[in-house]
C-alpha positions as a Markdown table, in Angstrom:
| # | Residue | x | y | z |
|---|---|---|---|---|
| 1 | Unk | 79.4 | -110.8 | -20.5 |
| 2 | Unk | 78.5 | -113.3 | -23.2 |
| 3 | Unk | 79.0 | -116.8 | -21.9 |
| 4 | Unk | 76.6 | -119.7 | -21.5 |
| 5 | Unk | 76.0 | -121.5 | -17.7 |
| 6 | Unk | 76.4 | -124.9 | -18.4 |
| 7 | Unk | 75.7 | -128.3 | -15.8 |
| 8 | Unk | 75.9 | -132.2 | -16.6 |
| 9 | Unk | 73.7 | -133.7 | -14.4 |
| 10 | Unk | 73.4 | -138.1 | -14.2 |
| 11 | Unk | 71.2 | -139.8 | -11.8 |
| 12 | Unk | 71.9 | -141.9 | -8.7 |
| 13 | Unk | 70.3 | -145.2 | -7.5 |
| 14 | Unk | 68.1 | -143.4 | -5.6 |
| 15 | Unk | 66.9 | -141.7 | -8.8 |
| 16 | Unk | 68.5 | -137.9 | -7.6 |
| 17 | Unk | 70.1 | -135.2 | -10.2 |
| 18 | Unk | 73.2 | -135.1 | -9.1 |
| 19 | Unk | 75.9 | -132.7 | -11.1 |
| 20 | Unk | 79.0 | -134.2 | -12.4 |
| 21 | Unk | 80.3 | -131.0 | -14.4 |
| 22 | Unk | 79.3 | -127.3 | -14.8 |
| 23 | Unk | 81.0 | -124.5 | -17.0 |
| 24 | Unk | 81.0 | -121.6 | -18.9 |
| 25 | Unk | 81.4 | -122.1 | -22.6 |
| 26 | Unk | 81.9 | -118.7 | -24.6 |
| 27 | Unk | 80.0 | -119.8 | -27.3 |
| 28 | Unk | 77.2 | -121.7 | -27.9 |
| 29 | Unk | 78.4 | -123.3 | -30.9 |
| 30 | Unk | 78.7 | -127.6 | -31.3 |
| 31 | Unk | 82.7 | -127.0 | -31.0 |
| 32 | Unk | 82.3 | -125.5 | -27.8 |
| 33 | Unk | 80.4 | -127.7 | -26.8 |
| 34 | Unk | 82.1 | -131.8 | -28.1 |
| 35 | Unk | 85.5 | -130.0 | -26.5 |
| 36 | Unk | 83.4 | -129.5 | -23.0 |
| 37 | Unk | 82.1 | -133.4 | -23.7 |
| 38 | Unk | 84.9 | -135.1 | -24.7 |
| 39 | Unk | 86.8 | -133.2 | -21.2 |
| 40 | Unk | 84.4 | -134.7 | -19.3 |
| 41 | Unk | 85.0 | -138.0 | -20.8 |
| 42 | Unk | 89.1 | -137.7 | -20.1 |
| 43 | Unk | 88.0 | -137.2 | -16.3 |
| 44 | Unk | 85.1 | -139.8 | -15.8 |
| 45 | Unk | 86.0 | -143.6 | -17.3 |
| 46 | Unk | 82.2 | -144.3 | -16.6 |
| 47 | Unk | 81.3 | -142.6 | -19.3 |
| 48 | Unk | 81.0 | -145.9 | -21.6 |
| 49 | Unk | 78.0 | -146.3 | -18.6 |
| 50 | Unk | 75.4 | -143.3 | -19.8 |
| 51 | Unk | 72.6 | -144.6 | -21.5 |
| 52 | Unk | 70.4 | -142.0 | -21.9 |
| 53 | Unk | 70.5 | -138.3 | -22.5 |
| 54 | Unk | 68.0 | -135.5 | -22.3 |
| 55 | Unk | 68.0 | -131.7 | -23.6 |
| 56 | Unk | 66.4 | -129.7 | -24.1 |
| 57 | Unk | 64.9 | -128.6 | -27.5 |
| 58 | Unk | 68.7 | -128.2 | -28.7 |
| 59 | Unk | 68.9 | -129.7 | -31.5 |
| 60 | Unk | 72.8 | -128.8 | -32.0 |
| 61 | Unk | 73.4 | -129.9 | -28.7 |
| 62 | Unk | 71.6 | -133.5 | -30.3 |
| 63 | Unk | 73.9 | -133.6 | -33.0 |
| 64 | Unk | 77.2 | -133.2 | -30.3 |
| 65 | Unk | 76.2 | -135.3 | -28.3 |
| 66 | Unk | 74.9 | -138.6 | -30.1 |
| 67 | Unk | 78.1 | -138.1 | -31.6 |
| 68 | Unk | 80.4 | -137.9 | -28.2 |
| 69 | Unk | 77.8 | -140.5 | -26.5 |
| 70 | Unk | 76.9 | -142.8 | -29.8 |
| 71 | Unk | 75.7 | -145.9 | -27.6 |
| 72 | Unk | 73.6 | -143.1 | -25.3 |
| 73 | Unk | 70.4 | -142.8 | -26.7 |
| 74 | Unk | 68.8 | -138.6 | -26.6 |
| 75 | Unk | 65.5 | -138.1 | -25.0 |
| 76 | Unk | 64.2 | -134.6 | -25.6 |
| 77 | Unk | 62.4 | -133.4 | -22.5 |
| 78 | Unk | 59.2 | -133.1 | -22.8 |
| 79 | Unk | 58.8 | -130.3 | -19.8 |
| 80 | Unk | 60.9 | -128.3 | -23.1 |
| 81 | Unk | 59.1 | -129.7 | -25.5 |
| 82 | Unk | 56.2 | -128.2 | -24.2 |
| 83 | Unk | 57.1 | -125.1 | -22.9 |
| 84 | Unk | 58.4 | -124.7 | -26.0 |
| 85 | Unk | 55.1 | -124.8 | -28.0 |
| 86 | Unk | 53.3 | -123.3 | -25.6 |
| 87 | Unk | 55.6 | -119.6 | -26.2 |
| 88 | Unk | 54.9 | -119.8 | -30.0 |
| 89 | Unk | 51.3 | -120.1 | -29.1 |
| 90 | Unk | 51.5 | -118.0 | -27.3 |
| 91 | Unk | 53.0 | -115.5 | -29.2 |
| 92 | Unk | 51.2 | -116.4 | -32.8 |
| 93 | Unk | 54.7 | -116.9 | -34.2 |
| 94 | Unk | 52.8 | -120.1 | -35.7 |
| 95 | Unk | 52.5 | -120.0 | -40.1 |
| 96 | Unk | 49.4 | -120.7 | -41.3 |
| 97 | Unk | 47.1 | -120.5 | -44.0 |
| 98 | Unk | 44.0 | -119.6 | -44.1 |
| 99 | Unk | 42.4 | -123.1 | -44.3 |
| 100 | Unk | 43.6 | -123.7 | -40.4 |
| 101 | Unk | 41.6 | -120.6 | -38.6 |
| 102 | Unk | 38.4 | -122.0 | -38.0 |
| 103 | Unk | 35.6 | -119.0 | -39.2 |
| 104 | Unk | 33.8 | -118.0 | -36.1 |
């Protein structure tokens, strides 16, 4: 089908994650993400209370979040960063110089 399934979650006062918006997006472009976030803001007057947003490694999403929630801090999820680096190292797709490889 080619759609992207997404969820916006908030942390409740008890520390639990609570989904506040599930969506299907036709693509993962900045304009689409911005339209989804603007819809969320129109439906939720309390969006101005958002202080922090945690994302995976999607830097396009990061830019859109900074634009849509200018007073919120955007943080990278440590789990996703670690998983991404682990994948890069496993696939040996990181460019290296010969001087970086230790002799056996």
